[in-house]
JSON list of C-alpha atoms in Angstrom, two decimals:
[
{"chain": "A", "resi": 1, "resn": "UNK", "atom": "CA", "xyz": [13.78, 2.84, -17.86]},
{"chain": "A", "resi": 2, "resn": "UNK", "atom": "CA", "xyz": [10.95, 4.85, -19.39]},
{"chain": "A", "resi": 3, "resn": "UNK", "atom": "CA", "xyz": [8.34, 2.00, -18.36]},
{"chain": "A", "resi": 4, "resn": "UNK", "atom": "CA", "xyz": [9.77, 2.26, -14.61]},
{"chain": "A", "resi": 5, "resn": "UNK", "atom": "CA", "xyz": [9.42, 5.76, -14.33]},
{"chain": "A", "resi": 6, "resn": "UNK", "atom": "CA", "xyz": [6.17, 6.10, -16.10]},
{"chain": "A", "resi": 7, "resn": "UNK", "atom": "CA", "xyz": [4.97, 3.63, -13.63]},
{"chain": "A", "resi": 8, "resn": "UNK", "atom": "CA", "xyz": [6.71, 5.46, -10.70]},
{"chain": "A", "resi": 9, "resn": "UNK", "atom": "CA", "xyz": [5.11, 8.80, -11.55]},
{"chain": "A", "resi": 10, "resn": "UNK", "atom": "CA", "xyz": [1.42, 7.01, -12.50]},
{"chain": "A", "resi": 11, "resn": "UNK", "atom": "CA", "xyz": [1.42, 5.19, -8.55]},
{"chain": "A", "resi": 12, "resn": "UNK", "atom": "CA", "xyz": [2.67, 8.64, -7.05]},
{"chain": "A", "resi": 13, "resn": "UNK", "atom": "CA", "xyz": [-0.35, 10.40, -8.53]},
{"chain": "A", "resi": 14, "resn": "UNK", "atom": "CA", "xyz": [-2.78, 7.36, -7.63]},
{"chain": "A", "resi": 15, "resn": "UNK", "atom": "CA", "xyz": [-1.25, 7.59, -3.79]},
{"chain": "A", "resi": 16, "resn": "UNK", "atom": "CA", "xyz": [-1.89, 11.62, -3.77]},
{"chain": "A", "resi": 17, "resn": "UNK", "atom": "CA", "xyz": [-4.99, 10.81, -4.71]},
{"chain": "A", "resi": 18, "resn": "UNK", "atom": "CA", "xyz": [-5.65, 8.19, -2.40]},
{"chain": "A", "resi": 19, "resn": "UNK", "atom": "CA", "xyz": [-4.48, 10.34, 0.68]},
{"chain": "A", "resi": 20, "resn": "UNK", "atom": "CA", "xyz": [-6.47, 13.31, -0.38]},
{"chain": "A", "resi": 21, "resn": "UNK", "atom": "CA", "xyz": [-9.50, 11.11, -0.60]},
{"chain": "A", "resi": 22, "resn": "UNK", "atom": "CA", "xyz": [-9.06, 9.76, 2.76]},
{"chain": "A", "resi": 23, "resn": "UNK", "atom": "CA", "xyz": [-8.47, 12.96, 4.17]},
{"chain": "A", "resi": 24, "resn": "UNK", "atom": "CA", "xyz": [-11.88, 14.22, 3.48]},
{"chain": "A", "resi": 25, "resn": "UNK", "atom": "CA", "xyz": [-13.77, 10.29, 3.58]},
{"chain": "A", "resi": 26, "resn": "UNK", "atom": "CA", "xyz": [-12.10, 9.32, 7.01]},
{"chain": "A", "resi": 27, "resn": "UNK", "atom": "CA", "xyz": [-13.69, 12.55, 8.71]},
{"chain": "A", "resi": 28, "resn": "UNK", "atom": "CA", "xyz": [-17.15, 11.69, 7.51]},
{"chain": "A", "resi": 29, "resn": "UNK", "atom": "CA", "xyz": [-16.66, 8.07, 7.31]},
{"chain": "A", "resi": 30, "resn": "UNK", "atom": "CA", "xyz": [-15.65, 5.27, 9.86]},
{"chain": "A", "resi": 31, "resn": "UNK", "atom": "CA", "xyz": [-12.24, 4.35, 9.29]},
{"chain": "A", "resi": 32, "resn": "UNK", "atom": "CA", "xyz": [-13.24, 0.69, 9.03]},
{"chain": "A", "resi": 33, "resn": "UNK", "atom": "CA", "xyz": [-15.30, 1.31, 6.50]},
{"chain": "A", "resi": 34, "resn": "UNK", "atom": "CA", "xyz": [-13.05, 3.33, 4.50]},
{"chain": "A", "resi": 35, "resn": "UNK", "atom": "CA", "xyz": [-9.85, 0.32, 4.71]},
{"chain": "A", "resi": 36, "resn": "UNK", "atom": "CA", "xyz": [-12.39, -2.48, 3.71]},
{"chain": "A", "resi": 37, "resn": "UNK", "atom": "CA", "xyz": [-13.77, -0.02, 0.35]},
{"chain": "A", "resi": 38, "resn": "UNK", "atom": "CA", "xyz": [-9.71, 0.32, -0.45]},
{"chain": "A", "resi": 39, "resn": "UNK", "atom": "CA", "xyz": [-9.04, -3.59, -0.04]},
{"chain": "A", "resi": 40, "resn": "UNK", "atom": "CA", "xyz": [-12.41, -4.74, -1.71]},
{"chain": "A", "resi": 41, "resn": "UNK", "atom": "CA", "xyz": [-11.64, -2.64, -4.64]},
{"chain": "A", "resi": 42, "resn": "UNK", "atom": "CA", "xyz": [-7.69, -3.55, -4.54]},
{"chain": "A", "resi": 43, "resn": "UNK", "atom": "CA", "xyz": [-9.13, -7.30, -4.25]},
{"chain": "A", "resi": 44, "resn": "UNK", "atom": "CA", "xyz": [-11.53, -6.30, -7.71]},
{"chain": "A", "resi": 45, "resn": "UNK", "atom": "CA", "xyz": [-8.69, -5.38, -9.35]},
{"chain": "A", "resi": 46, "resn": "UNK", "atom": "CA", "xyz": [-6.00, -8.04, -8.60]},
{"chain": "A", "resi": 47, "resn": "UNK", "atom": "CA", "xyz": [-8.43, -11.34, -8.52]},
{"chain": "A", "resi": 48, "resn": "UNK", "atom": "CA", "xyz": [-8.31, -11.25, -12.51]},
{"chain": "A", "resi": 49, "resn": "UNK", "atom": "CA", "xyz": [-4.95, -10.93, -12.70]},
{"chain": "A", "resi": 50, "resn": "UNK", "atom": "CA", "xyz": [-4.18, -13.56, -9.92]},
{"chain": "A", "resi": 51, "resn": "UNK", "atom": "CA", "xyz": [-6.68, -15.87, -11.75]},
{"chain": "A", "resi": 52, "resn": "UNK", "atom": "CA", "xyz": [-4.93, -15.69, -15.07]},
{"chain": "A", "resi": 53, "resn": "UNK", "atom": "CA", "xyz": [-1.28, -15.90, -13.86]},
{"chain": "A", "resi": 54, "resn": "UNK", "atom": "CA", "xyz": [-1.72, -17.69, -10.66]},
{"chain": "A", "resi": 55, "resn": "UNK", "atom": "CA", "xyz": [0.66, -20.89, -10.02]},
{"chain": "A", "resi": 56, "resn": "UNK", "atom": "CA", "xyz": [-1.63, -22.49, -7.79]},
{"chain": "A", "resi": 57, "resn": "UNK", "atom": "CA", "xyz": [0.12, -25.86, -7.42]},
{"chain": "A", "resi": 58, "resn": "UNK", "atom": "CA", "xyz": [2.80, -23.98, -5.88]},
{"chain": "A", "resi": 59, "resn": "UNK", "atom": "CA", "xyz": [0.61, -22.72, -3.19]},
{"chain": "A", "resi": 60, "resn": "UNK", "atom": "CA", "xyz": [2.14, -24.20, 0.10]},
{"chain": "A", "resi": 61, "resn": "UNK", "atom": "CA", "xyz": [1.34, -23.37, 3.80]},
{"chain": "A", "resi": 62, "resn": "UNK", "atom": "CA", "xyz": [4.19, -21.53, 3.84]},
{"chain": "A", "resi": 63, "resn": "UNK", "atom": "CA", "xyz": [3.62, -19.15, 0.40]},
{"chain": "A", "resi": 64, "resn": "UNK", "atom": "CA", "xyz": [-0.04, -18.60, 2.30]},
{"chain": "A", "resi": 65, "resn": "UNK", "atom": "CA", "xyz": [1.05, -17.86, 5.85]},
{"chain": "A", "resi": 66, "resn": "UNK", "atom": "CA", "xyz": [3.35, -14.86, 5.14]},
{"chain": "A", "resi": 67, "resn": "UNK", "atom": "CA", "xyz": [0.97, -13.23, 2.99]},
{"chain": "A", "resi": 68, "resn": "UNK", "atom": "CA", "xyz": [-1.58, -13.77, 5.61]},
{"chain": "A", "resi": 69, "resn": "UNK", "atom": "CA", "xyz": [0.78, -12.41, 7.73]},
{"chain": "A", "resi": 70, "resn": "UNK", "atom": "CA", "xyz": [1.45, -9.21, 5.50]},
{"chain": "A", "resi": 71, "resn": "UNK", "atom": "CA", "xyz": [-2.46, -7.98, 5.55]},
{"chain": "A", "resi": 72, "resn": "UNK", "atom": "CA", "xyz": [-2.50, -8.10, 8.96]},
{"chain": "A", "resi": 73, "resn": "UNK", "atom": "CA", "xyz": [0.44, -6.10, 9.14]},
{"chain": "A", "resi": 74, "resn": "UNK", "atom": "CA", "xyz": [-0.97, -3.90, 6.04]},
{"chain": "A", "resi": 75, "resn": "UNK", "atom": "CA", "xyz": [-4.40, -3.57, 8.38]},
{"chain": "A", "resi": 76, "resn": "UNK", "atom": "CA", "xyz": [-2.86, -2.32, 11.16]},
{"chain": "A", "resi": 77, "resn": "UNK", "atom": "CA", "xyz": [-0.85, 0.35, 9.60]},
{"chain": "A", "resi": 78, "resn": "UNK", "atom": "CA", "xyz": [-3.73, 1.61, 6.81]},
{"chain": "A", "resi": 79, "resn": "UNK", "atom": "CA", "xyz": [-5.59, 1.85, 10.61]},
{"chain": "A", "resi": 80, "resn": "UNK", "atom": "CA", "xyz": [-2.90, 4.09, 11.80]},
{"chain": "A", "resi": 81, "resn": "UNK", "atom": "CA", "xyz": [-2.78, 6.14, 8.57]},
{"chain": "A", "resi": 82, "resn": "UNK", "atom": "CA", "xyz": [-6.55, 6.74, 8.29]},
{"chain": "A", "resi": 83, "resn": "UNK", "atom": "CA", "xyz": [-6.48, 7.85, 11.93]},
{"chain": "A", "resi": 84, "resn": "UNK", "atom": "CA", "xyz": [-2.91, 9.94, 11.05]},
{"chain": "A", "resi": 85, "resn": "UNK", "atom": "CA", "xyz": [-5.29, 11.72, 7.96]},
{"chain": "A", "resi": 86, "resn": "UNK", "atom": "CA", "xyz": [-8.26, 12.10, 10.13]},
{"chain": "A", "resi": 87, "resn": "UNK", "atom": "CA", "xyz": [-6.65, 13.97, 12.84]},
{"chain": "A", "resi": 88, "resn": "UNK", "atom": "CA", "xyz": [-3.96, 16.10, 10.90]},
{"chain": "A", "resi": 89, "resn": "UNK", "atom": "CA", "xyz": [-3.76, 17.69, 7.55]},
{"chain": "A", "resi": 90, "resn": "UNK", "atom": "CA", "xyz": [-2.39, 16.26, 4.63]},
{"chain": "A", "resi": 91, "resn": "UNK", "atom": "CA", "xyz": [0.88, 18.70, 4.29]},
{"chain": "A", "resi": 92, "resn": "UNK", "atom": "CA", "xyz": [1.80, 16.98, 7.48]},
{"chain": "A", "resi": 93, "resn": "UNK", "atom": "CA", "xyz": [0.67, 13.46, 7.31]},
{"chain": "A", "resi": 94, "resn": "UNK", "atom": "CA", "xyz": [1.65, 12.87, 3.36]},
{"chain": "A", "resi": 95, "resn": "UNK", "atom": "CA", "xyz": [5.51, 13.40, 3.82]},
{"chain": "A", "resi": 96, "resn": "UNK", "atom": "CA", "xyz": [5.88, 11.41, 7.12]},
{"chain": "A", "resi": 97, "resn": "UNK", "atom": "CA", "xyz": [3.95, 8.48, 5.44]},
{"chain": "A", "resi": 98, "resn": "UNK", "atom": "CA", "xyz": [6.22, 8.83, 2.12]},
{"chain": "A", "resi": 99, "resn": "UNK", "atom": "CA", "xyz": [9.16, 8.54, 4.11]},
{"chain": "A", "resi": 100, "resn": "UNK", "atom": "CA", "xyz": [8.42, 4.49, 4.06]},
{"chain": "A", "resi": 101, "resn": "UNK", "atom": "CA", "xyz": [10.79, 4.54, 1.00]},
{"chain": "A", "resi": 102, "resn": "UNK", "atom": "CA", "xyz": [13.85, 5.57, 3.09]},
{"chain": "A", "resi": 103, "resn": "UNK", "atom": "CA", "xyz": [12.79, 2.71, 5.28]},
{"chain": "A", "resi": 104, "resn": "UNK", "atom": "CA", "xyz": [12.60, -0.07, 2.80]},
{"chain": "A", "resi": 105, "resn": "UNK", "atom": "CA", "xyz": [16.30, 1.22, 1.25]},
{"chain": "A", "resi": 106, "resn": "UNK", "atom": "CA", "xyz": [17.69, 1.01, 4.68]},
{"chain": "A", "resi": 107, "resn": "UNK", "atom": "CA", "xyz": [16.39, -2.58, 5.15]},
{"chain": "A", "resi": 108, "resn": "UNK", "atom": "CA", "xyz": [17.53, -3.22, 1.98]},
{"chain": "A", "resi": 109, "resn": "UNK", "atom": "CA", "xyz": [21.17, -2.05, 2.39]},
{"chain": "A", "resi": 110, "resn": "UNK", "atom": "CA", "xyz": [21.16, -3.90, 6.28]},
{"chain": "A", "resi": 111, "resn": "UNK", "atom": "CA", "xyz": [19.77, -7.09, 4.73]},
{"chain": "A", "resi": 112, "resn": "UNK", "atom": "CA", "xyz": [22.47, -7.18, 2.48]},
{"chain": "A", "resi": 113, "resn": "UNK", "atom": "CA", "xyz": [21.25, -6.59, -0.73]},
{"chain": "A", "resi": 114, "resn": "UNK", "atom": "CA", "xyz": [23.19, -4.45, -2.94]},
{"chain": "A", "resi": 115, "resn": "UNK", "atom": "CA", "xyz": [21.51, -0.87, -2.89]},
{"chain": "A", "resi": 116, "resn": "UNK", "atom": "CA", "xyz": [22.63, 1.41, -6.05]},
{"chain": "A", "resi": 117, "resn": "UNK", "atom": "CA", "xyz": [22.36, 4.94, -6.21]},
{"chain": "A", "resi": 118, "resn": "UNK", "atom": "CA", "xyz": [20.29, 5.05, -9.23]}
]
């Protein structure tokens, strides 16, 4: 339990970080620019891992299409937060974009999978 919530408390500080970073890059930077630094460093850090524990034989069309289909989706809403952090200031923008976590326990609990209070 100590691992999870070291881990939870390390990727909270890394996404304050993040958004206060974007804040200030997004208004100097193109926002394009800025999402394809984030992935290209994201895609520095995970190809090692990937590499080392990859199961490619179990690669089908399938296992590629829906993650495929997840960075598009991820593109088009790191667009919409850029712009969100461009155009308003991070007391604002930070809480509405942290409420995904409400989100993803409500799917959750209407998907059917059992949703604890701890």
């Amino acid at each position: 339990m100590i691992a999870s919530l070291s881990l939870g408390l390390l990727a909270a500080v890394c996404w304050g970080i993040h958004d206060i970073c974007v804040r200030y890059i997004s208004q100097r930077t193109g926002i394009m620019a800025s999402i394809f630094t984030v992935l290209l460093l994201g895609a520095v850090v995970l190809k090692p891992i990937c590499l080392y524990y990859g199961n490619w034989n179990a690669l089908t069309q399938a296992a590629l299409l829906r993650p495929a289909l997840s960075g598009g989706l991820f593109v088009l809403t790191s667009i919409g937060l850029y712009n969100a952090f461009a155009i308003g200031p991070v007391r604002l923008v930070a809480p509405i974009i942290g409420s995904f976590s409400i989100l993803s326990v409500g799917l959750a609990f209407w998907s059917g999978s059992p949703v604890s209070p701890l």
